[in-house]
Coordinates of C-alpha atoms in Angstrom, one line a residue:
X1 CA 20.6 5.8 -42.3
X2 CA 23.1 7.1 -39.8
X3 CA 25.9 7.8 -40.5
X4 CA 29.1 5.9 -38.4
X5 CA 30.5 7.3 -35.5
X6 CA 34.0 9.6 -35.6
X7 CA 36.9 7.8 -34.1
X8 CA 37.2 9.7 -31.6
X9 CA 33.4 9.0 -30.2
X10 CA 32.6 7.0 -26.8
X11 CA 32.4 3.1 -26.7
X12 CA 29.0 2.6 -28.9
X13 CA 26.0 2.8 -27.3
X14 CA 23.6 -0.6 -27.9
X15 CA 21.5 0.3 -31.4
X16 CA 18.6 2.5 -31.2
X17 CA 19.4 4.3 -28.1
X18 CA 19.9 7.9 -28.4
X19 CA 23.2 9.4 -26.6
X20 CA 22.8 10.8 -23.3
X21 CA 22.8 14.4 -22.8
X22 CA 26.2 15.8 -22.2
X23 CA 24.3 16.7 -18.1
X24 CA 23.8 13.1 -17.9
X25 CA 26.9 11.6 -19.6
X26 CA 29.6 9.5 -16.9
X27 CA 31.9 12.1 -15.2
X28 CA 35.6 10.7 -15.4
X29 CA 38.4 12.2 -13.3
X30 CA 41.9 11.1 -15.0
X31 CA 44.5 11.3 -12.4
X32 CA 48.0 11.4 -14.4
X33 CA 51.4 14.0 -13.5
X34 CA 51.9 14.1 -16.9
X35 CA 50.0 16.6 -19.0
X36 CA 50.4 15.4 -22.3
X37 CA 49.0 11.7 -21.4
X38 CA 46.3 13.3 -19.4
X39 CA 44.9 15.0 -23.0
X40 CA 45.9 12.1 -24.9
X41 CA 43.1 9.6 -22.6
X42 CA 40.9 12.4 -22.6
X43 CA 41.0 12.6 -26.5
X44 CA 40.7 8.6 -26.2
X45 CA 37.7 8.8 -24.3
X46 CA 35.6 10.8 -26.9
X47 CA 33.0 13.2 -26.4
X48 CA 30.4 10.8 -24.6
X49 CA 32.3 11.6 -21.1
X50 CA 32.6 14.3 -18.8
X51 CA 36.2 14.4 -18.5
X52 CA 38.3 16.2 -15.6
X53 CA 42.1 15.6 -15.4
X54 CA 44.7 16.4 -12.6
X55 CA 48.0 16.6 -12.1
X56 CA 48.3 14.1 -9.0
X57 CA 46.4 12.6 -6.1
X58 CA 46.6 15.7 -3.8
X59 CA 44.4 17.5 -6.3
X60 CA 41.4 14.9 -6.7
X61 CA 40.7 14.2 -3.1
X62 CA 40.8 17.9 -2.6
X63 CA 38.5 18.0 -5.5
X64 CA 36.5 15.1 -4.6
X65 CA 34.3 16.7 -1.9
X66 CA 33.0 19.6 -3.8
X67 CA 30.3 19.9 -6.8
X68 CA 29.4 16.3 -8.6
X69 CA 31.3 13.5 -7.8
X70 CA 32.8 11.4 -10.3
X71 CA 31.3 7.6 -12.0
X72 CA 34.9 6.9 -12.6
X73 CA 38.6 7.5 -11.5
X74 CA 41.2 6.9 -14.0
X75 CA 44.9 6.5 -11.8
X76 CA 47.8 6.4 -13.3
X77 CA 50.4 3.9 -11.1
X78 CA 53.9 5.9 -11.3
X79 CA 52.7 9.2 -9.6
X80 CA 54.9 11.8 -7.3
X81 CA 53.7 12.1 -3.9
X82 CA 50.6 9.0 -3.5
X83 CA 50.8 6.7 -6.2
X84 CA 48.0 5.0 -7.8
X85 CA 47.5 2.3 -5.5
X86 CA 47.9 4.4 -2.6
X87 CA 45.1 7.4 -3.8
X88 CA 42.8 3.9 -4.3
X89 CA 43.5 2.8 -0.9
X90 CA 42.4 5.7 0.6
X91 CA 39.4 6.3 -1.6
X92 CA 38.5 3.1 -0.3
X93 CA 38.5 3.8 3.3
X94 CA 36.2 6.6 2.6
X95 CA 32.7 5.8 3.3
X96 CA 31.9 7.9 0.5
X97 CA 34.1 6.4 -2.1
X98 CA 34.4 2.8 -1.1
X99 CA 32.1 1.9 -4.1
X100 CA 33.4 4.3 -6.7
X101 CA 35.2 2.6 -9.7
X102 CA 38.6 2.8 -10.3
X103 CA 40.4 2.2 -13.4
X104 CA 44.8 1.4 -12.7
X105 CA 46.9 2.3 -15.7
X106 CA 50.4 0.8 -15.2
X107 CA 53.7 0.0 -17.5
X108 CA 54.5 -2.8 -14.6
X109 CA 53.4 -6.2 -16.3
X110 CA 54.6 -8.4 -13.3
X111 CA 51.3 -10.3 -12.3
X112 CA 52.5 -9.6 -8.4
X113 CA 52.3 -5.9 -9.1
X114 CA 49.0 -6.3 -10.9
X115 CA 47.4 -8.4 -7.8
X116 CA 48.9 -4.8 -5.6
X117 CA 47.0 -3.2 -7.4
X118 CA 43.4 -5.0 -7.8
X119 CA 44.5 -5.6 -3.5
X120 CA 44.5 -1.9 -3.3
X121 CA 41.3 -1.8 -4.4
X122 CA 40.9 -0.6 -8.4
X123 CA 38.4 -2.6 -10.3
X124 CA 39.9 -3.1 -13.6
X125 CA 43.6 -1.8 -14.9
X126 CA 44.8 -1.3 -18.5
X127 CA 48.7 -2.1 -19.0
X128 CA 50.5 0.3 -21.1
X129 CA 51.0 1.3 -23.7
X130 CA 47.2 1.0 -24.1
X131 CA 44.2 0.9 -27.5
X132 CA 42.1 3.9 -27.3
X133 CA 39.0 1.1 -27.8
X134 CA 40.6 -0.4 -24.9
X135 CA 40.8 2.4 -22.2
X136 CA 36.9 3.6 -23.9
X137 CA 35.5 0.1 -23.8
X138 CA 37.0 -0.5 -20.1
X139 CA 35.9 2.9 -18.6
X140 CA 32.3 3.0 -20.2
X141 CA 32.0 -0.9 -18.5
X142 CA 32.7 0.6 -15.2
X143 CA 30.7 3.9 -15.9
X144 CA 27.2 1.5 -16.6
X145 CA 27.9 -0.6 -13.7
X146 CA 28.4 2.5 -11.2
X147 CA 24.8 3.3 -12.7
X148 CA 23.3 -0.3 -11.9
X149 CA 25.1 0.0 -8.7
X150 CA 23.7 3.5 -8.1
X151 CA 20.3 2.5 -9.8
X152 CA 19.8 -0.7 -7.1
X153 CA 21.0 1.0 -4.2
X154 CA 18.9 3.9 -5.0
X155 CA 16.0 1.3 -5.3
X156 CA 17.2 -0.3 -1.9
X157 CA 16.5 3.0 -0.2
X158 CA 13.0 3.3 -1.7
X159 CA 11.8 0.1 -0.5
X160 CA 13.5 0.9 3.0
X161 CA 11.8 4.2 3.1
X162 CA 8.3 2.3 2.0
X163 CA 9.1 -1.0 4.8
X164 CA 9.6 2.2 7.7
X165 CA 6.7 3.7 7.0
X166 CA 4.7 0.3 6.4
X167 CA 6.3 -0.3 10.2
X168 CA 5.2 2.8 11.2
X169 CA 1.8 2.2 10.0
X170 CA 1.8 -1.6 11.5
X171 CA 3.0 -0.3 14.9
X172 CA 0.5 3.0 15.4
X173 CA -2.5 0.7 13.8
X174 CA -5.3 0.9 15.9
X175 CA -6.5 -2.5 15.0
X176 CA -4.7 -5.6 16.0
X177 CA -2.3 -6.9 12.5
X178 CA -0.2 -10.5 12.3
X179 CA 1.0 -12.3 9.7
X180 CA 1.8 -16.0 9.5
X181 CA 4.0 -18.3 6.8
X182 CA 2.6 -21.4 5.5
X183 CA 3.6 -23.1 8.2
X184 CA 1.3 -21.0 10.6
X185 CA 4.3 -19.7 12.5
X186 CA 3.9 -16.2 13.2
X187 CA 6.1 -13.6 11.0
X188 CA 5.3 -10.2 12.8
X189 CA 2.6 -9.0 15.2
X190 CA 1.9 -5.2 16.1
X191 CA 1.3 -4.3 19.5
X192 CA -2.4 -3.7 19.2
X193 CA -2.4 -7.3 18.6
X194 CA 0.0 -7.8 21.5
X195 CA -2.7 -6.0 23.8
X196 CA -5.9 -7.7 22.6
X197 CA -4.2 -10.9 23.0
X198 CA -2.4 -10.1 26.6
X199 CA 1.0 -11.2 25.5
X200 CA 4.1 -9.3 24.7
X201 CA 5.6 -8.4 20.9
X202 CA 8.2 -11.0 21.3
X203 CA 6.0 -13.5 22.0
X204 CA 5.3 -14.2 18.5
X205 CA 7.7 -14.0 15.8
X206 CA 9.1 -17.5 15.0
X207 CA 6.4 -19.6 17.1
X208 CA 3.7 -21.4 15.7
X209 CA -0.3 -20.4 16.3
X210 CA -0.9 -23.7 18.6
X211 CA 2.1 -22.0 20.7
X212 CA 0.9 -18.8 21.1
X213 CA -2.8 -19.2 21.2
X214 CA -3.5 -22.9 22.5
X215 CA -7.2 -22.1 23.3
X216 CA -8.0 -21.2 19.6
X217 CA -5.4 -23.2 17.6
X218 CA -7.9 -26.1 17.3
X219 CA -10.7 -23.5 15.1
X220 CA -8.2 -21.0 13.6
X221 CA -5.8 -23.7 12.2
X222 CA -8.7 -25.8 9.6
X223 CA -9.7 -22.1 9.1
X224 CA -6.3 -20.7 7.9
X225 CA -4.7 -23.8 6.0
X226 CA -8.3 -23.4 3.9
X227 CA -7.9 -19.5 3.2
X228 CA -3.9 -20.5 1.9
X229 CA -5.4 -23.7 0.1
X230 CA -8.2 -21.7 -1.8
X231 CA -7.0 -18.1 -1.3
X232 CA -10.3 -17.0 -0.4
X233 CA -10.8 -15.1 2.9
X234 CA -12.4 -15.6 5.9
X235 CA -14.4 -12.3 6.9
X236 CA -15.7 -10.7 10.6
X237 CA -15.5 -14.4 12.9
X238 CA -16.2 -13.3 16.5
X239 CA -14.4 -14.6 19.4
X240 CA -14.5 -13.9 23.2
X241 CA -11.2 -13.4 24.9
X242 CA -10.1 -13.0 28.2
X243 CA -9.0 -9.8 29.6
X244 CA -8.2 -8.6 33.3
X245 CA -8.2 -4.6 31.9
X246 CA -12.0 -5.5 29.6
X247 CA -15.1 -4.9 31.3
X248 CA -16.5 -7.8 33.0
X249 CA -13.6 -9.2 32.2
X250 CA -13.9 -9.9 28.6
X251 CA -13.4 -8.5 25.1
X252 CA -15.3 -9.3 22.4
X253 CA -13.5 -9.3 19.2
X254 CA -14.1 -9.8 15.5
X255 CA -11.4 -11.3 13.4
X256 CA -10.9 -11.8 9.5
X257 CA -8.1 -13.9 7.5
X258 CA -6.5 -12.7 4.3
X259 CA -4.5 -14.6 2.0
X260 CA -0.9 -12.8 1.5
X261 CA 0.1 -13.3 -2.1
X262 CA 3.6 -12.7 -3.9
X263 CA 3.6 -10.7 -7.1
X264 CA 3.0 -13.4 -9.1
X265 CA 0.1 -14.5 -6.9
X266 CA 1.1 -17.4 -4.8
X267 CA 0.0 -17.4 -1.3
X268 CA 2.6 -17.4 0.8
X269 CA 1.0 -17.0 4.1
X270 CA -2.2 -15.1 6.2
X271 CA -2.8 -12.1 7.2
X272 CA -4.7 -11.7 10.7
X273 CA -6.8 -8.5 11.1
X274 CA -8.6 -8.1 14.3
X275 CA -11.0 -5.4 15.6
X276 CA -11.8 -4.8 19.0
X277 CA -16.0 -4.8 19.2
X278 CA -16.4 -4.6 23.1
X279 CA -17.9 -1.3 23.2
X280 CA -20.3 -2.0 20.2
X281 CA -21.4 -5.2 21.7
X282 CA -22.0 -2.4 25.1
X283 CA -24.0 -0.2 22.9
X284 CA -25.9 -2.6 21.0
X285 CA -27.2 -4.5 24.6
X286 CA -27.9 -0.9 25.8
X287 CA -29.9 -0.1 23.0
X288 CA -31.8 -3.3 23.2
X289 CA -32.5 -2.8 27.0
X290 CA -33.8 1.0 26.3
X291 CA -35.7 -0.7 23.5
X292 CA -37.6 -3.1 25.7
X293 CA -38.2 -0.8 28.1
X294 CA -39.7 1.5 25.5
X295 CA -41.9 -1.6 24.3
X296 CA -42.7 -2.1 27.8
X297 CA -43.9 1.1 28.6
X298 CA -46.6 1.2 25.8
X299 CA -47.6 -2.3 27.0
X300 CA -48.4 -0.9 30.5
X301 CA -49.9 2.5 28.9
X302 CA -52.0 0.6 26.4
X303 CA -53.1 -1.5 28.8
X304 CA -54.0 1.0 31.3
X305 CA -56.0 2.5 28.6
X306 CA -58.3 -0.1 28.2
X307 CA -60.3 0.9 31.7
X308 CA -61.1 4.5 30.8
X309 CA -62.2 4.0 26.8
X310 CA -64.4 1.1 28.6
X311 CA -66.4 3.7 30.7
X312 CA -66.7 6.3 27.9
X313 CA -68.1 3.4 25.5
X314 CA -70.4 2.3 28.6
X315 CA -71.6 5.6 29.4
X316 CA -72.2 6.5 25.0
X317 CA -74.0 2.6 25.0
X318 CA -76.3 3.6 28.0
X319 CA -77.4 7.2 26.3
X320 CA -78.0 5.3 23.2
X321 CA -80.1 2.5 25.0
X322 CA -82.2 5.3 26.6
X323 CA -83.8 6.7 23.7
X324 CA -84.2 10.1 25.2
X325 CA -81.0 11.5 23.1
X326 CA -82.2 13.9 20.5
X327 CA -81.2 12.4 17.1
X328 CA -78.4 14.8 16.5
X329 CA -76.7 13.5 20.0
X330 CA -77.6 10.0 19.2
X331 CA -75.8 10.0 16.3
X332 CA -72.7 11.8 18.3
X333 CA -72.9 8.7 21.0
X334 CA -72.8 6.4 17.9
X335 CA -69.7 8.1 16.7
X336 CA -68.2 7.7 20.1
X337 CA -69.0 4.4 20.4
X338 CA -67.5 3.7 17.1
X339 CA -64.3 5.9 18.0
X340 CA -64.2 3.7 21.2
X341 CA -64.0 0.3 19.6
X342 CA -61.6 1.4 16.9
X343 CA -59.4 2.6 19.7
X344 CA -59.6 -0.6 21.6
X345 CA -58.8 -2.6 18.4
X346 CA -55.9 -0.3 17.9
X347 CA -54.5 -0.5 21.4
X348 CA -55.0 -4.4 21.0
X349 CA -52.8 -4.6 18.3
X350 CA -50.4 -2.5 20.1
X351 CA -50.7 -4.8 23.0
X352 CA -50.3 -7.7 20.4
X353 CA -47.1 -6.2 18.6
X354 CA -45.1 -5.6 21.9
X355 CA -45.8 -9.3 23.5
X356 CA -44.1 -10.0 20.3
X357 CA -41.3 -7.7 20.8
X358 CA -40.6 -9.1 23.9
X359 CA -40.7 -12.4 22.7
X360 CA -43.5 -14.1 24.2
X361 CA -45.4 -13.5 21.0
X362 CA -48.8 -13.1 20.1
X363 CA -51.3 -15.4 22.3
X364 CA -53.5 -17.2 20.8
X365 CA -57.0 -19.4 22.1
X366 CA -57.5 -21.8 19.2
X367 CA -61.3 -23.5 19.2
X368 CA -63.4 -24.8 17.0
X369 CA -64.4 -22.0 14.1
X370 CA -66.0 -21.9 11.0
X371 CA -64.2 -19.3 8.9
X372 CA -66.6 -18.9 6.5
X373 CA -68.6 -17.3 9.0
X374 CA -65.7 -15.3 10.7
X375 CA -65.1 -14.1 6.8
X376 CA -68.7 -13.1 6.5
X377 CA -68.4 -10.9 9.8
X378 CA -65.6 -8.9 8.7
X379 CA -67.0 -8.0 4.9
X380 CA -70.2 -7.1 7.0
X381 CA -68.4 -4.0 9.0
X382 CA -66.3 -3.5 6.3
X383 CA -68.9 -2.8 4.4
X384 CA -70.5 -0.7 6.7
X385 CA -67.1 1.5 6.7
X386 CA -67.2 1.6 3.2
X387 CA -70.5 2.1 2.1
X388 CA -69.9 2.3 -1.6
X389 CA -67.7 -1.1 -2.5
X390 CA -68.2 -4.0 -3.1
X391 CA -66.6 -7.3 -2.0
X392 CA -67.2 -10.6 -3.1
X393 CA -66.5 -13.6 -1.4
X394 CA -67.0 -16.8 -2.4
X395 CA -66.5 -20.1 -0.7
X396 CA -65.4 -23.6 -1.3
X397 CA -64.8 -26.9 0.1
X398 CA -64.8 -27.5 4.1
X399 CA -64.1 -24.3 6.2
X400 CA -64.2 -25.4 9.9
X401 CA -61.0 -26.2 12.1
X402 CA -59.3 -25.3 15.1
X403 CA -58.4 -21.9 15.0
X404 CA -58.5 -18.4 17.2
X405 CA -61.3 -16.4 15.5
X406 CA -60.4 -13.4 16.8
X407 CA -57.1 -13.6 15.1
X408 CA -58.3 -14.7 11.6
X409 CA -60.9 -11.8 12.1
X410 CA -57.5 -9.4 12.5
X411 CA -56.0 -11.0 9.6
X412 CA -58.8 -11.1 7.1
X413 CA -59.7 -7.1 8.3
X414 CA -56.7 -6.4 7.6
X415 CA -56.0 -7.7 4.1
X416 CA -59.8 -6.8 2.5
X417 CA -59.3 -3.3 4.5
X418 CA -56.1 -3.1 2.7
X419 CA -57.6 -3.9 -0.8
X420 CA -60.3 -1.3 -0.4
X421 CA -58.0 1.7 0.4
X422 CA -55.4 0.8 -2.5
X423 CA -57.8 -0.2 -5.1
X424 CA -60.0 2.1 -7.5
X425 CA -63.3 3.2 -5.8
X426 CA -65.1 1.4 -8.3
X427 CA -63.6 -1.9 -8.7
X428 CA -64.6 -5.2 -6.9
X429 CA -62.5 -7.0 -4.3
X430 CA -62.6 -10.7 -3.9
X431 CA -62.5 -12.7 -1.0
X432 CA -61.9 -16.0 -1.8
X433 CA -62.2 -19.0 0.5
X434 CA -60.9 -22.8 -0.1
X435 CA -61.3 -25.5 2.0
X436 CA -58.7 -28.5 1.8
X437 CA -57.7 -31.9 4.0
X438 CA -55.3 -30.2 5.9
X439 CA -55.8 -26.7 5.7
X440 CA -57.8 -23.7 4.6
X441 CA -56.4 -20.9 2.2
X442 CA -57.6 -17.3 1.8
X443 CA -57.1 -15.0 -1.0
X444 CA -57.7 -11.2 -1.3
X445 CA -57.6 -9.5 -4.5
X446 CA -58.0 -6.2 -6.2
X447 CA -57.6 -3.4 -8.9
X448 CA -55.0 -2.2 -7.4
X449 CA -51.7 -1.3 -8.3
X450 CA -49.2 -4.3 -8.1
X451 CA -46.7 -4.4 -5.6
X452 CA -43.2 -4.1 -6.8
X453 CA -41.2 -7.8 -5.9
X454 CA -38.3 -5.9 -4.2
X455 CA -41.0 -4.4 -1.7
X456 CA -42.7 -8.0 -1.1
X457 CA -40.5 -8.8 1.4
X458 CA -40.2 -5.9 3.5
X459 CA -44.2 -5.4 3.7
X460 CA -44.2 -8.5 6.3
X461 CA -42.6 -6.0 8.9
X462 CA -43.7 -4.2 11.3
X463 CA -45.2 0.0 10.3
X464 CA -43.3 -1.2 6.6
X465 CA -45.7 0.1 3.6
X466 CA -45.2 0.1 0.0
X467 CA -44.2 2.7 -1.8
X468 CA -46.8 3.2 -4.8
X469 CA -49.0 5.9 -6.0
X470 CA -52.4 4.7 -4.3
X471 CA -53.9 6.5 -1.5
X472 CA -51.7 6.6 2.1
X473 CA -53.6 6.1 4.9
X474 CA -52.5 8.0 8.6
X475 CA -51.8 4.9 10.0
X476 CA -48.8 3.2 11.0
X477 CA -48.7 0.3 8.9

């Protein structure tokens, strides 16, 4: 238990606090001409002050501008030279001082003289002769509320130093920044925002959104009253907007909506970000237009490479057909005649995969097929490429429609070719065939290692493979 203070300690301190470091304790100037008073209010004040007496006014304000300053000035009122009141006029007119409490000690108990006094400018007075818990309770009052004072100014200047540099920040922004109140009247705009829009600063603050931007007030005002109704925001919407300094006259723009919240989370209004996509939108058509030239160009070249493999498969078919070819070069002229056709099949997919590219897609010549037959075709050369597997097809139900043959020949290649490479080289793959009313299905299965389902998807793209532990072919896709 603690003991109880002396009696000749500061006002007490609220429970459990510790006392402040003698650094950190109020400073207290007493102003008094007589000595003997001066020690006896410095004796009242206790040791939880920094106390400073002097003899008259002169003294302080020559004081006042050098080392620490003081929380509190203690004046007596009968002084020679300036008086009480007058040395708290004049710290008053200081800029310095005008805040700094002052505590009047006067023997005049007229309530005129008292009003002179508090007119002056002191904050509190104690008549004499005065309690020691009096002039102690009186001063420390001041002394806390010079540090509240001091404490919320101090605060004031933080938050101005953070509101500059948010202005800085808002004005140098590259990207376009508003805010709007809940009744969609504009708060602030930078002057990136300004620009993109072709209007000046001042055109915003204080006017509503149908006044500044009539052209998009009847989208953007549904749009906003739901981000400040749900709080959820609104994220990249484009818009096109008219400018004499954009290329071909326009800008493209993309724009997103944030609710602006308080600290205890109420929306209180939107915030407007908006980005400036015109040379992105440049790039992207560029990139498209080198694009379809590029698909273009291997249109043209795989097409003109369709005349030459025809003569070199020509000229192998007529050595073949001449039976004079020793059997070594017969077998070469097969190979080349083999290498020919898989060449043309290749360049015809090309050719297929850059109509598509080009959005004209890949032409088709429906007729009347049987695809069991077409199916039957394929596993024939297949198996003649692979020699040592085995696929099994089977067949159900009717098989005949209108269909393009040569592209169900592609598909069904494809898919069994697909199964062979990334199954074991002994397993079986099944072709399966089921006829039905309205169409006809056909599943390919295998040994193989499953496909994982994230990859699924992506497999339907263009030169897009799996990634699994099976053999790669040099192909593109």
């Amino acid at each position: 238990m603690r003991p109880p203070p002396p009696t000749d300690a500061s006002f007490p301190r609220p429970p459990g606090l510790p006392p402040l470091p003698l650094e950190d304790a109020p400073c207290v100037w007493v102003v008094d001409d007589s000595a003997s008073e001066a020690r006896f209010i410095k004796a009242a004040l206790g040791t939880g002050f920094q106390v400073e007496t002097f003899p008259d006014g002169a003294a302080m304000l020559e004081r006042l501008h050098t080392g620490r300053a003081p929380d509190v000035v203690v004046l007596d009122w009968e002084m020679p030279g300036m008086s009480g009141p007058e040395v708290c006029q004049f710290l008053r007119g200081q800029r310095e001082t005008q805040a700094l409490p002052v505590l009047l000690l006067t023997s005049h108990g007229r309530p005129e003289d008292l009003v002179q006094g508090l007119r002056a400018g002191a904050n509190d007075y104690v008549a004499k002769p005065f309690r020691t818990e009096e002039v102690r309770a009186r001063v420390d009052a001041l002394a806390r509320t010079k540090r509240l004072v001091d404490d919320v100014r101090r605060t004031s200047e933080e938050k101005a130093e953070v509101f500059a540099q948010l202005d800085a920040l808002l004005t140098s922004s590259p990207v376009g920044l508003s805010l709007l109140d809940r009744d969609l009247r504009f708060v602030r705009a930078n002057a990136r925002m300004a620009k993109l829009d072709g209007l000046s600063v001042d055109a915003y603050p204080g006017r509503t959104l149908a006044e500044v931007l009539p052209r998009f007030a009847a989208r953007l005002e549904p749009l906003l009253r739901r981000v400040m109704e749900t709080g959820e925001p609104v994220e990249e919407l484009g818009f096109t907007l008219e400018h004499p300094d954009a290329p071909h006259g326009e800008l493209y723009v993309m724009a997103s909506y944030h609710p602006v919240r308080t600290a205890r989370g109420d929306v209180v209004g939107v915030g407007a970000v908006m980005v400036d996509v015109t040379r992105l939108k440049q790039a992207e058509a560029e990139l498209r237009s080198t694009a379809e030239f590029r698909e273009r160009f291997l249109g043209i070249v795989g097409h003109d490479l369709r005349n030459p493999l025809h003569s070199i498969r020509m000229g192998a078919s007529f050595l073949v057909a001449s039976e004079q070819l020793p059997p070594a070069l017969e077998r070469t002229a097969s190979r080349i005649i083999t290498s020919t056709d898989r060449m043309t099949r290749m360049i015809t997919e090309l050719l297929d995969f850059t109509r598509s590219r080009l959005g004209s897609g890949i032409p088709l010549n429906p007729g009347a097929t049987d695809l069991g037959q077409v199916a039957s075709q394929v596993v024939e050369e297949l198996e003649l490429v692979h020699p040592r597997r085995t696929v099994k097809m089977t067949s159900t139900g009717p098989l005949t429609g209108s269909w393009d043959a040569d592209r169900l020949a592609q598909v069904l290649s494809n898919l069994v070719s697909n199964a062979l490479q990334y199954s074991p080289p002994d397993a079986t793959v099944e072709l399966s065939l089921v006829g039905e009313a309205e169409q006809a299905i056909a599943r390919v299965t295998n040994a193989g290692e499953p496909i994982a389902p994230e990859e699924l998807e992506r497999l339907i793209h263009p030169f897009q493979r799996a990634h699994t532990g099976a053999h790669v072919p040099s192909g593109l896709g």
